[in-house]
XYZ file of C-alpha atoms in Angstrom:
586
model
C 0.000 0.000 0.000
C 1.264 3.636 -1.173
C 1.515 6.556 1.247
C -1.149 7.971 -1.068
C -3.330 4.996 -0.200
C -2.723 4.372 3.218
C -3.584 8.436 3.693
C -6.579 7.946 1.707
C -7.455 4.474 3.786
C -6.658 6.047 6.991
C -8.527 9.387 6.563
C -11.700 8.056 5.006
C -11.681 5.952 7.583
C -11.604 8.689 10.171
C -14.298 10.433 8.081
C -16.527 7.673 8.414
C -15.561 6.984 11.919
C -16.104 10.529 12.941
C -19.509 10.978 11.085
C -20.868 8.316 12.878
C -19.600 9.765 16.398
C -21.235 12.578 15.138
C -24.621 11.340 14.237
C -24.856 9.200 17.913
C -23.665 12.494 19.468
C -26.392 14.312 17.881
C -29.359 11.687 18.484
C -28.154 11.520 22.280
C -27.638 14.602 23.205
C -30.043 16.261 26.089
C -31.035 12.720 27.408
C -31.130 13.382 30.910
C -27.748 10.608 32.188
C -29.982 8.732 34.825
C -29.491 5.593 35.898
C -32.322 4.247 32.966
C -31.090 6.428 30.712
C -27.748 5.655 30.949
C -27.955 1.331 31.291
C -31.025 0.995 29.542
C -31.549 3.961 27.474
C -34.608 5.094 28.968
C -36.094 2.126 28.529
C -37.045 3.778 25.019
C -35.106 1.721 21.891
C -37.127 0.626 18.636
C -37.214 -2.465 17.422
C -34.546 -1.340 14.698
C -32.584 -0.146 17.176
C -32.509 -2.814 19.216
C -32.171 -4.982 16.122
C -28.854 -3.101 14.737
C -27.213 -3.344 18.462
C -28.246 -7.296 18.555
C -26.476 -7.402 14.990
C -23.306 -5.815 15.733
C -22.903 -6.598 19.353
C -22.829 -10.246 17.972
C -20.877 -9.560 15.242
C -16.869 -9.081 15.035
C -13.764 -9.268 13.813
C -13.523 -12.878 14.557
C -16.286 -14.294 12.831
C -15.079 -12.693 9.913
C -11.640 -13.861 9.788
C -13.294 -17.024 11.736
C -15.781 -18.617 9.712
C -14.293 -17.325 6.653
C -11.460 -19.585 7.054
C -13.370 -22.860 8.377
C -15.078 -22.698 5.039
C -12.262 -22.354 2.877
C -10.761 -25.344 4.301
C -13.829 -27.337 4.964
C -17.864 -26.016 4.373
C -20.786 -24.725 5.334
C -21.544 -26.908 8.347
C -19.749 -23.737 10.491
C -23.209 -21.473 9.270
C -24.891 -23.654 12.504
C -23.735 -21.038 14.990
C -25.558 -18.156 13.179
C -28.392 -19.882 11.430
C -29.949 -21.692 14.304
C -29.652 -18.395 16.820
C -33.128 -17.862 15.259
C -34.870 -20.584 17.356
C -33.378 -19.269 20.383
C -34.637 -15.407 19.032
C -38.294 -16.890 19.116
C -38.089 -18.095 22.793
C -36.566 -15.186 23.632
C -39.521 -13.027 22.055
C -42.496 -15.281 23.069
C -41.849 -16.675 25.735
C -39.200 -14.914 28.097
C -39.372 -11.052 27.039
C -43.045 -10.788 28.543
C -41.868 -11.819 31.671
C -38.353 -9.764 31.725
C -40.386 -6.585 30.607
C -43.360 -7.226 32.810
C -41.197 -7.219 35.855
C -39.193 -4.272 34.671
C -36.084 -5.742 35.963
C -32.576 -4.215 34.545
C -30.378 -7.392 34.824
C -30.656 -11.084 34.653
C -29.464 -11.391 38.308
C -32.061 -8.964 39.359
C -34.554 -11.921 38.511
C -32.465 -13.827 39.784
C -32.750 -12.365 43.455
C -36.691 -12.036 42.869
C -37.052 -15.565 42.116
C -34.502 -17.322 44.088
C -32.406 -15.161 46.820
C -29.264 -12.426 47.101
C -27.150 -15.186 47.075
C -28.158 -17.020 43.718
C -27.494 -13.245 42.607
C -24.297 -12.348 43.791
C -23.325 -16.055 42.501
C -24.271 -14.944 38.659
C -23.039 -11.954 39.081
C -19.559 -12.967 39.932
C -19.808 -15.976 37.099
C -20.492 -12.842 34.452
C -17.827 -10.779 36.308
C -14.474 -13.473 35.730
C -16.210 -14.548 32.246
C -16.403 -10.974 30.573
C -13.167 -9.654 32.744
C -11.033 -12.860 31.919
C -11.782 -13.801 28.968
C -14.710 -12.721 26.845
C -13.636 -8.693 26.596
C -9.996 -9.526 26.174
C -10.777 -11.963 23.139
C -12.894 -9.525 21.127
C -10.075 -6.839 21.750
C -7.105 -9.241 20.203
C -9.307 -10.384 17.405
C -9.851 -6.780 16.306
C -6.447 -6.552 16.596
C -5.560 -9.902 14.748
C -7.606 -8.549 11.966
C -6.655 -5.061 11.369
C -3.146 -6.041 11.625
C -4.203 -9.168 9.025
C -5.601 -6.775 6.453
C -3.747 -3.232 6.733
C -0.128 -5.557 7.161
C 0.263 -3.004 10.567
C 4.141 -3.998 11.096
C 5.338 -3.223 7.903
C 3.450 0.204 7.346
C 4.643 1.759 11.030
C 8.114 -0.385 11.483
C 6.975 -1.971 14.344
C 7.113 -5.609 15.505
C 4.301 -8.048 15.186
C 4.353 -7.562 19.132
C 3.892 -3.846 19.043
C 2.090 -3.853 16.515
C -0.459 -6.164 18.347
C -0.439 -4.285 21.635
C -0.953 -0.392 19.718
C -4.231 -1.630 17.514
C -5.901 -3.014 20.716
C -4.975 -0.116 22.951
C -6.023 2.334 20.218
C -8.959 -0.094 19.071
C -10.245 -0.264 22.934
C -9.531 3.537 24.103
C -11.985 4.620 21.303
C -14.473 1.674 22.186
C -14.109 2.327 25.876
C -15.389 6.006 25.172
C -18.609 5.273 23.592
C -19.148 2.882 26.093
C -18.286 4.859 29.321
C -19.382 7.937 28.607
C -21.917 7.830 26.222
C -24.042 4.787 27.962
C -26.633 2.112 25.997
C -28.382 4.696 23.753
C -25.049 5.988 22.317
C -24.039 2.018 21.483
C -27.378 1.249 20.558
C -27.457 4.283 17.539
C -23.821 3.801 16.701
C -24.063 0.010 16.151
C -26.800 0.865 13.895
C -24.820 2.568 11.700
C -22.238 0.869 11.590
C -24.636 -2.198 10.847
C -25.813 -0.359 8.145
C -22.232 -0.094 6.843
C -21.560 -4.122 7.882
C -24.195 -5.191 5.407
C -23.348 -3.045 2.488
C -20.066 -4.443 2.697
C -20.871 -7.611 3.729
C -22.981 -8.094 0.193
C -20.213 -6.012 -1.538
C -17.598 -8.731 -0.818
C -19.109 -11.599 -2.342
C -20.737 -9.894 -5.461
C -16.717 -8.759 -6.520
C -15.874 -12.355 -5.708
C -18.436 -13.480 -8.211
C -16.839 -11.445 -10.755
C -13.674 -11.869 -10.133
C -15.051 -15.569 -10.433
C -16.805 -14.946 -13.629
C -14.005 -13.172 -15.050
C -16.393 -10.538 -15.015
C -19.642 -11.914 -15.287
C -21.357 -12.103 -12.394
C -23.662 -14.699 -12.811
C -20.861 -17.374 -14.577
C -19.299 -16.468 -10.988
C -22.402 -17.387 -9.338
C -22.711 -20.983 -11.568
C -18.721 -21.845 -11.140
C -19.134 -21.614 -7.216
C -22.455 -23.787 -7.696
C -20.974 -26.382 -9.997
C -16.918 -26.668 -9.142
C -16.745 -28.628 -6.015
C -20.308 -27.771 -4.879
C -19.586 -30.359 -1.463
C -18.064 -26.759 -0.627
C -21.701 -25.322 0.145
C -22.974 -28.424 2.086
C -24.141 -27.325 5.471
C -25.174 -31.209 6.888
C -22.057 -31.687 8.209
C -20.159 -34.695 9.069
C -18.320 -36.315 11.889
C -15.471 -34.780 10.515
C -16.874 -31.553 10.068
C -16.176 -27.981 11.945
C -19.800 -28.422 12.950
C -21.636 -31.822 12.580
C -24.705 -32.093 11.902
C -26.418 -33.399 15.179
C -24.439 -31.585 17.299
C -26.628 -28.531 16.585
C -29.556 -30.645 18.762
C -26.827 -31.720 21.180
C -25.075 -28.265 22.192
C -25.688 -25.291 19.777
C -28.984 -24.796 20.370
C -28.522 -24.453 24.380
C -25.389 -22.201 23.533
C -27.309 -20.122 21.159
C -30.536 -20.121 23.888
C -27.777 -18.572 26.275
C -26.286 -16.211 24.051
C -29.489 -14.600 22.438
C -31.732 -14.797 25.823
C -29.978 -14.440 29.325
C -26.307 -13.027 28.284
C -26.493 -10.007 30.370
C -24.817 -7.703 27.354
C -27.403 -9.228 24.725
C -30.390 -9.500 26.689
C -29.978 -5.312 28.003
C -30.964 -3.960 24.747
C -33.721 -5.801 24.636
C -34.521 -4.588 28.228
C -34.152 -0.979 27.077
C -37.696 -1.359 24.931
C -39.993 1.243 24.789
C -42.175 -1.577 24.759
C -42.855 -5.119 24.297
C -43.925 -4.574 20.743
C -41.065 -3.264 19.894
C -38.557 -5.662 21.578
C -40.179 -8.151 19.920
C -39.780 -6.686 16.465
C -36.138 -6.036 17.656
C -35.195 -9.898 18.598
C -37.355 -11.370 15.505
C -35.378 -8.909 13.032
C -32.199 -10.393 14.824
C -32.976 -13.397 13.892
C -33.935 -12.572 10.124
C -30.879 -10.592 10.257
C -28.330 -13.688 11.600
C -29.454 -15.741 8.312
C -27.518 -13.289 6.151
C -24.611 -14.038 8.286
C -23.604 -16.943 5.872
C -23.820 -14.559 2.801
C -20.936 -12.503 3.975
C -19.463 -14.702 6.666
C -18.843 -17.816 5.139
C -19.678 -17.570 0.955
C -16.530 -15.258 0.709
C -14.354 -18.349 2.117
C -15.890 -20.886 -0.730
C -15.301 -17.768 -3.589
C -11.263 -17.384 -1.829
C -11.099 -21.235 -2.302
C -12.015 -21.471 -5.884
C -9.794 -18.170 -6.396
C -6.481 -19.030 -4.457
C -7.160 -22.781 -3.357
C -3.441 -23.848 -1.841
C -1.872 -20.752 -2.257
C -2.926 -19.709 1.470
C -0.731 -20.448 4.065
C -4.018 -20.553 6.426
C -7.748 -20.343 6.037
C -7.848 -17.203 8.459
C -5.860 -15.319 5.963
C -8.933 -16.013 2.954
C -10.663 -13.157 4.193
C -8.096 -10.791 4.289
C -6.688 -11.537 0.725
C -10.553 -11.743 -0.765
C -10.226 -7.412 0.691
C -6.757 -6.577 -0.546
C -7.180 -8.405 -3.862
C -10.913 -7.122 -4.598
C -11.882 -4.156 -2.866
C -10.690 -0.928 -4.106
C -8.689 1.382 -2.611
C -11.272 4.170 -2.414
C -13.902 2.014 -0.200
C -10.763 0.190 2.058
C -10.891 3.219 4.539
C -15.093 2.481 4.422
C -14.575 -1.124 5.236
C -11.693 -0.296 8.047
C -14.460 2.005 9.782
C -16.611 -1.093 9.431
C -14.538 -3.036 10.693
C -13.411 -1.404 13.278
C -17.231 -0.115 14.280
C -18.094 -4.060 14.821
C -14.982 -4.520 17.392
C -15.868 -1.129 18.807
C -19.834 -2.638 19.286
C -18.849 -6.161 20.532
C -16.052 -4.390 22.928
C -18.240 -1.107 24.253
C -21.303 -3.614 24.712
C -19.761 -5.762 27.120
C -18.602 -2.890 29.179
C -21.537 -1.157 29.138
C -22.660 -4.487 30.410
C -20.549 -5.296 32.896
C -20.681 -1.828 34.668
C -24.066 -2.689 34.796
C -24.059 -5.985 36.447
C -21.510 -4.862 39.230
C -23.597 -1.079 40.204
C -26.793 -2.209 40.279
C -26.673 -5.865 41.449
C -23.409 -5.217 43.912
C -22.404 -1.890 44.671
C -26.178 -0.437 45.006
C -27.407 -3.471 46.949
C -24.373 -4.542 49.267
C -22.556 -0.750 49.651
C -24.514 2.051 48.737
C -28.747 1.386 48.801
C -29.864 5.335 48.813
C -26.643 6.044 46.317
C -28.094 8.851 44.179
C -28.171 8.123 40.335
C -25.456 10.477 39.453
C -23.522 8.444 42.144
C -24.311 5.280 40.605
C -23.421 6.230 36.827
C -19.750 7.848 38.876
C -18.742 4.559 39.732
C -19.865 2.925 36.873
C -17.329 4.908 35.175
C -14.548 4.262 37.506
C -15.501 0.392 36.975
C -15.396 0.425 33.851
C -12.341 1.850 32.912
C -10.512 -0.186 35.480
C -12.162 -3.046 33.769
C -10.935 -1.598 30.333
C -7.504 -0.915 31.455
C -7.233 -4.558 32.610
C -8.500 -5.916 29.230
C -5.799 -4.099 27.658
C -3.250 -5.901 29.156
C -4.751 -9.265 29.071
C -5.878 -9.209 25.448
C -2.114 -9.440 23.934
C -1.413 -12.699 25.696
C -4.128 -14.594 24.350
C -1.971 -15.434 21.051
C -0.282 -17.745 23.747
C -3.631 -19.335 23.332
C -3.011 -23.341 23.115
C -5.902 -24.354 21.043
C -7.008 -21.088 19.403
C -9.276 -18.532 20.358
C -12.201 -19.271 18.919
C -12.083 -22.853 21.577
C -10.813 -20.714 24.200
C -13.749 -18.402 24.083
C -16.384 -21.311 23.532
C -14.698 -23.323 26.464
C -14.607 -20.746 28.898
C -18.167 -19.497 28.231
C -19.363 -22.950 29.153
C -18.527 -22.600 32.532
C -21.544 -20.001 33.320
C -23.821 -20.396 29.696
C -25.082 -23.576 31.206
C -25.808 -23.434 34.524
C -27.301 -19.899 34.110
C -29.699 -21.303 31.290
C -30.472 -23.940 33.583
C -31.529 -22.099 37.071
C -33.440 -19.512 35.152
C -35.137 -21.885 32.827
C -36.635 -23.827 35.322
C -37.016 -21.232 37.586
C -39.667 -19.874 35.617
C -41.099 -23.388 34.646
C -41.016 -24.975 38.351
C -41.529 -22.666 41.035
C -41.543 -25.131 43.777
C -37.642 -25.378 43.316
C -35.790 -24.093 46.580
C -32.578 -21.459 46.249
C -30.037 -23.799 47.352
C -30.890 -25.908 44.333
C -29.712 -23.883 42.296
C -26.774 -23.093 44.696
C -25.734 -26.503 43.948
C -26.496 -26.517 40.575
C -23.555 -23.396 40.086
C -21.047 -24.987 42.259
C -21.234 -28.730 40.725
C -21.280 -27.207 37.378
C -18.110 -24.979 37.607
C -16.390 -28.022 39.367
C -17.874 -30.553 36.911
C -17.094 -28.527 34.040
C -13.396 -28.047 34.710
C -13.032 -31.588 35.278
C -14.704 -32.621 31.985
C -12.579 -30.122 29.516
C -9.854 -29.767 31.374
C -9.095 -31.651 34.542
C -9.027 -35.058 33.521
C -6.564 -34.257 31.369
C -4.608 -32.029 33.422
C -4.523 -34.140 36.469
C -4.869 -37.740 35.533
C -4.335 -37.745 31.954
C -7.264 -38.920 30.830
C -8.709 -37.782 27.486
C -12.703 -38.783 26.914
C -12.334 -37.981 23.651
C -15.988 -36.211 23.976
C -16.074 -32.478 22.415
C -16.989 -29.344 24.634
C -19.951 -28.549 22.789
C -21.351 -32.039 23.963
C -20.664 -31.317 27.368
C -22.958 -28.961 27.258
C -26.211 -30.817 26.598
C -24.633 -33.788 29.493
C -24.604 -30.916 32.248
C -27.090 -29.607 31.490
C -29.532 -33.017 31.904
C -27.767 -33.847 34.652
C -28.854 -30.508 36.177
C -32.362 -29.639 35.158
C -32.910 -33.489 36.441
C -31.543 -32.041 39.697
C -33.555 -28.982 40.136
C -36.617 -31.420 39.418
C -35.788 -33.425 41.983
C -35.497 -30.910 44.214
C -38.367 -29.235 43.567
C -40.505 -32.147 43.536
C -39.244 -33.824 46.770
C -37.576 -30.962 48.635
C -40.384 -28.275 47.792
C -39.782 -24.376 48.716
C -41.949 -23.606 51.909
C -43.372 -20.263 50.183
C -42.853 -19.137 46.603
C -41.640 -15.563 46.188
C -44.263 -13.868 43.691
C -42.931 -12.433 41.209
C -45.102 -9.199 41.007
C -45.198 -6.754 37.889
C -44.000 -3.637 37.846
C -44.887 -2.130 34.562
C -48.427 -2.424 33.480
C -48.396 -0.724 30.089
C -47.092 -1.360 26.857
C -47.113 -5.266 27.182
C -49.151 -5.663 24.445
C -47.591 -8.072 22.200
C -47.009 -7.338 18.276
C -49.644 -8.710 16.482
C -47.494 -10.268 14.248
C -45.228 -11.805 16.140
C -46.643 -15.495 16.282
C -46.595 -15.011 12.085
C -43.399 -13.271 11.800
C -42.063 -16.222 14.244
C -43.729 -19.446 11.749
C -41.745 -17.466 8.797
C -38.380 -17.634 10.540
C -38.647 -21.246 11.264
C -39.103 -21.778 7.785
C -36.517 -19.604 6.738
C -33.956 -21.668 8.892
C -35.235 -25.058 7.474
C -35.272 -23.404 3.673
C -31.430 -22.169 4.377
C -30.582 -25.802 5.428
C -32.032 -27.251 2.026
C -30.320 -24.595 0.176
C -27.169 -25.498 1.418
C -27.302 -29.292 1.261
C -27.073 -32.019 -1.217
C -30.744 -31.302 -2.284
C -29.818 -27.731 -2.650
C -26.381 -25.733 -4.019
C -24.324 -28.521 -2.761
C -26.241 -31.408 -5.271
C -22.559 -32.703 -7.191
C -24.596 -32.996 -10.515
C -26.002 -30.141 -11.221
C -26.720 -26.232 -9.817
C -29.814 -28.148 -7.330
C -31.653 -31.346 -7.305
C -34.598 -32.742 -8.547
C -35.846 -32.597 -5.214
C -34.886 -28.478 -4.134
C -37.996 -27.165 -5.998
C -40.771 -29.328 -4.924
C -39.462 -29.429 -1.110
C -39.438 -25.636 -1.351
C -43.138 -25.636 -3.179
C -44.182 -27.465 -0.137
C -42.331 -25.393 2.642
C -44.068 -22.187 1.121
C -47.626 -23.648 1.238
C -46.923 -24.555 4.751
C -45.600 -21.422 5.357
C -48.763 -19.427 3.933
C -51.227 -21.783 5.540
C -49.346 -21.684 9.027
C -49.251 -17.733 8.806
C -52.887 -17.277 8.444
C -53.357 -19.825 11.237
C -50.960 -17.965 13.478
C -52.502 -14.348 12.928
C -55.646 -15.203 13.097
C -55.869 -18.099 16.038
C -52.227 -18.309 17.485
C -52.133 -14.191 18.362
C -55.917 -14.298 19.642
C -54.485 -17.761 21.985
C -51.300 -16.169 22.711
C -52.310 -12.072 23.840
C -54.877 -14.172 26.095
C -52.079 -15.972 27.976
C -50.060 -13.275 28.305
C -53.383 -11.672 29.887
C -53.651 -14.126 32.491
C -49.984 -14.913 33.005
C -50.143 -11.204 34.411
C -53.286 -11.261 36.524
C -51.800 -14.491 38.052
C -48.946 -12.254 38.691
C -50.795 -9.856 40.432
């Protein structure tokens, strides 16, 4: 890259960088900085908002470079992580979001406390705390890192070390993530990952449509037939035992994961709690979900189109993205995609400090030290938190490319030690309310131990290797745990319930269409898993099958039937039950 182009690169970048600042500034501005305002944007985000921040605060770096590179070396099968998050978006909206909204509650441990005691709370709360702190910020600060210094070659253009070069990006990266999220609070992440979502699709289509004619040799669509009809096992999603992702392992592990992720994770789950209303977090999470199946458009296709373009001239997969950019994009929209970039580390980053200066003010420092702290008190030592959390993140994030076994199974082992058990004690929780607190006491403590033992201990201590993946793990705890709770709550009963009472008693009327809207996105899931199968783009004789257009005949007549049903029976059966969930309530 020129000095001419890295000047253009790096000031357009800025531009776009700044306008965005700019445009959050400007949409912000004269909010009143309580403690609402300021964790849950005054309880006042659209459904596009709260979409957008979803989008990118799932989004990053990583899955770019990521999933890019497990389907240039293998396929599809990798698409499971995204695809499938919208089953968990449906329970989320249905089922759970009534019942978060309806009790007005700002955290997941704030339920928590309501349902079991302080102690179950202060528990969670400390499993979120060493999670994020340890591990989960750190990661999404070195693969922002990884990947600017991938694509932009950071070592060469400043004369710096790999080293350096590694531990300037994710100071700069995080310093200018760590603003919008400490100063600016929810609403200011919620608009700016908006736009910058905005920007994430445009390029995110952009990518693959230059592959195709780089493909084509400039025709698009002979692009678009050579990726369907040159090694088409390449787009097969059903994947193997040998696979990134089998198959089955989606029912086994992926789908709990995914339940986790998109409906208790503390820094998912609050912009959905910022709603102005419980139409409108619906519309939010059920766009999400919509949104997540264009993930494998820009997230995985560009790996299959680098395959075909440079098969074994990559030294890795990871580095498929990264030489699709440099080789395709031009040089006037590089400092558009670095903003872009850089605005999805920025969201993942800001998000989960927003969030975790949440979970220690209001469910430690305001309960345990300070109860009548005022609310500019409050957002003070969120502040202080959260900096001191950023700082710390800083300095971990470099040493993670000591990482044994990669970061992308760091990150999904570590997560496992509080995705379970916190699906599990709020899950049935709300389904069995005869279970006692120190159930799910227990349930925490076994699992961390348990946990350990199964990925790591065995191994560590007595050199013993199961052979069984992580991501099964999973679905074994997790039986062996909601059997527990039943037990407990079936032979060692709570004396009295606590009553969960509502708090807000307007706007819980649920979107009308959100039993149709939630029938379509099933069927979209099923319809991406045919397109990318042997019946679909993946059929070795041909574009698709025999099969592909009658299956998909059928799927849209069920579709159309099962929409009609749903808005005119399921919504009627559904606002009902809502209705007298909340006079039960009461």
């Amino acid at each position: 890259m020129s000095t001419y182009e890295l000047i253009l690169t790096l000031g357009s970048a800025a531009f776009f960088m700044a306008l965005v600042a700019y445009v959050s500034y400007r949409m912000t501005r004269g909010k009143e900085q309580g403690v609402d305002e300021y964790f849950l944007a005054g309880r006042g985000l659209s459904g596009i908002f709260i979409a957008g921040s979803l989008l990118l605060t799932n989004l990053s770096a990583e899955q770019l470079i990521g999933l890019n590179g497990q389907s240039f070396m293998g396929n599809m099968s990798s698409m499971a992580w995204e695809v499938t998050a919208g089953f968990a978006a449906i329970i989320m909206a249905i089922y759970l979001l009534p019942k978060f909204l309806g009790m007005g509650i700002s955290t997941l441990p704030e339920f928590l406390s309501q349902r079991y005691d302080e102690t179950v709370r202060r528990m969670t709360v400390l499993l979120f705390l060493l999670g994020y702190m340890c591990v989960t910020i750190p990661s999404m600060l070195y693969s922002g890192g990884i990947a600017v210094l991938q694509l932009f070659n950071v070592p060469e253009l400043f004369g710096l070390s790999y080293t350096q070069s590694l531990w300037l990006v994710i100071w700069v990266v995080g310093i200018i993530g760590a603003i919008y999220a400490i100063f600016g609070g929810l609403r200011a992440v919620a608009v700016s990952d908006t736009l910058n979502g905005v920007g994430l699709v445009i390029i995110g289509f952009l990518v693959p449509i230059l592959g195709f004619f780089a493909l084509g040799d400039g025709n698009m669509v002979d692009g678009m037939k050579r990726l369907a009809t040159t090694h088409p096992e390449k787009l097969n999603a059903i994947g193997s035992s040998t696979d990134a992702v089998p198959f089955f392992s989606i029912f086994t592990g992926i789908l709990f994961a995914n339940l986790f992720y998109w409906s208790l994770n503390q820094y998912v789950i609050q912009r959905v709690l910022g709603a102005k209303d419980l139409k409108e977090g619906q519309k939010g999470v059920l766009m999400t979900g919509f949104l997540k199946l264009l993930v494998p458009v820009f997230m995985l296709i560009p790996g299959v189109i680098a395959f075909h373009l440079y098969g074994d001239n990559l030294a890795s997969g990871d580095l498929a993205y990264p030489k699709l950019i440099t080789e395709l994009l031009p040089v006037s929209l590089m400092g558009f995609f670095l903003a872009v970039l850089l605005g999805a580390v920025f969201s993942s980053f800001n998000s989960l400090l927003n969030s975790i200066a949440t979970l220690f003010v209001l469910d430690i420092y305001r309960p345990v030290f300070a109860k009548e702290a005022t609310d500019r008190q409050l957002i003070r030592v969120s502040k202080i938190f959260g900096t001191i959390v950023a700082l710390i993140s800083f300095v971990v994030a470099p040493f993670l490319m000591y990482a044994p076994d990669g970061l992308w199974t760091l990150i999904r082992q570590f997560t496992g030690f509080f995705n379970i058990p916190i699906l599990v004690i709020v899950m049935m929780g709300m389904l069995v309310r005869t279970i006692p607190p120190i159930a799910a006491k227990i349930v925490i403590v076994f699992h961390v131990i348990a946990y350990y033992f199964f990925v790591f201990g065995l191994r560590q201590l007595f050199g013993i290797d199961h052979g069984i993946s992580f991501i099964h793990g999973y679905g074994i705890l997790l039986v062996i745990e909601v059997l527990f709770m039943w037990f407990m709550g079936k032979y060692r009963p709570v004396m009295q319930v606590n009553r969960r009472r509502p708090v807000r008693t307007t706007g819980m009327t649920p979107w009308k269409y959100a039993m149709p809207v939630s029938v379509l996105l099933v069927s979209s899931i099923i319809l991406m898993y045919v397109l990318f199968s042997k019946i679909g783009l993946a059929y070795p004789d041909g574009i698709v099958s025999g099969w592909f257009w009658p299956i998909t005949l059928v799927l849209l007549v069920g579709t159309v039937f099962l929409w009609r049903f749903a808005l005119k029976s399921w919504h009627t059966r559904y606002t009902t039950y809502l209705e007298e969930e909340y006079k039960r309530a009461e």
